[in-house]
CSV table of C-alpha atoms in Angstrom, one decimal:
chain,number,residue,atom,x,y,z
A,1,MET,CA,-121.0,29.1,151.4
A,2,ILE,CA,-124.7,28.0,151.6
A,3,GLU,CA,-125.8,25.4,149.7
A,4,CYS,CA,-129.6,25.2,148.7
A,5,LYS,CA,-130.5,22.2,147.2
A,6,GLU,CA,-134.1,22.3,147.9
A,7,LEU,CA,-134.1,24.6,145.0
A,8,ALA,CA,-132.7,22.5,142.1
A,9,GLY,CA,-134.8,22.1,139.4
A,10,LYS,CA,-137.6,24.7,140.7
A,11,VAL,CA,-139.2,26.4,137.8
A,12,VAL,CA,-139.0,30.0,138.3
A,13,ARG,CA,-141.7,32.3,138.0
A,14,GLN,CA,-140.8,35.7,139.3
A,15,VAL,CA,-138.0,37.6,140.7
A,16,THR,CA,-138.3,40.7,142.4
A,17,ILE,CA,-135.3,42.5,143.5
A,18,PHE,CA,-136.3,45.4,146.2
A,19,GLU,CA,-133.7,48.1,147.0
A,20,ASP,CA,-134.7,48.8,150.3
A,21,GLY,CA,-137.3,45.6,152.0
A,22,ASP,CA,-137.7,44.7,155.7
A,23,CYS,CA,-133.9,44.4,156.2
A,24,GLY,CA,-132.5,46.1,153.5
A,25,PRO,CA,-132.1,45.3,149.8
A,26,GLU,CA,-133.1,42.0,148.8
A,27,VAL,CA,-134.1,39.2,146.3
A,28,ASN,CA,-137.7,37.5,146.3
A,29,PHE,CA,-138.0,34.4,144.0
A,30,GLU,CA,-141.2,32.9,143.5
A,31,PHE,CA,-141.6,29.6,142.2
A,32,GLY,CA,-144.0,27.4,140.0
A,33,ASP,CA,-145.0,25.4,143.1
A,34,GLY,CA,-146.1,28.0,145.4
A,35,SER,CA,-143.0,28.5,147.0
A,36,ASN,CA,-140.9,31.5,147.8
A,37,PHE,CA,-136.9,32.1,148.2
A,38,ASN,CA,-136.1,35.5,149.8
A,39,VAL,CA,-132.9,36.7,150.3
A,40,CYS,CA,-131.6,39.9,152.2
A,41,LEU,CA,-128.3,41.4,151.6
A,42,LYS,CA,-126.9,42.9,154.5
A,43,SER,CA,-124.1,42.0,157.1
A,44,ALA,CA,-125.8,38.5,157.7
A,45,ILE,CA,-127.5,36.5,155.0
A,46,GLU,CA,-131.2,35.9,155.9
A,47,ALA,CA,-132.4,33.5,153.3
A,48,LYS,CA,-135.8,31.6,153.7
A,49,LEU,CA,-137.9,29.1,151.1
A,50,THR,CA,-141.5,29.6,151.8
A,51,LEU,CA,-145.1,28.4,150.9
A,52,ASP,CA,-147.3,31.1,151.1
A,53,GLU,CA,-150.9,29.1,150.9
A,54,GLY,CA,-152.7,32.4,152.4
A,55,GLY,CA,-152.4,33.8,155.5
A,56,GLN,CA,-148.9,33.5,157.2
A,57,PRO,CA,-146.4,31.6,155.0
A,58,GLN,CA,-145.3,28.4,156.2
A,59,VAL,CA,-141.2,28.5,156.4
A,60,LEU,CA,-139.9,25.2,154.6
A,61,LYS,CA,-136.4,25.6,154.9
A,62,ASP,CA,-134.3,28.7,156.6
A,63,TYR,CA,-130.9,29.3,155.1
A,64,SER,CA,-129.9,32.1,157.2
A,65,SER,CA,-126.4,32.4,158.7
A,66,LEU,CA,-125.3,34.7,161.6
A,67,ASP,CA,-122.0,36.3,159.5
A,68,ILE,CA,-121.0,36.9,156.4
A,69,PRO,CA,-117.2,35.7,156.5
A,70,ARG,CA,-114.8,38.1,155.1
């Protein structure tokens, strides 16, 4: 389990599901404060909270794990 406490209380502006994103299926949450939470759905979890103020997004928190327990 990965707990994402930094996401609690954020206002969701938009949720987008990509069938074939950069790393396979992924879900992106855009928040009212300009931050984004992206989850890649594959054999390992890649999830990051970022802030995009133009240019390269700044990673605020990396929730990625190496393997999903089975």
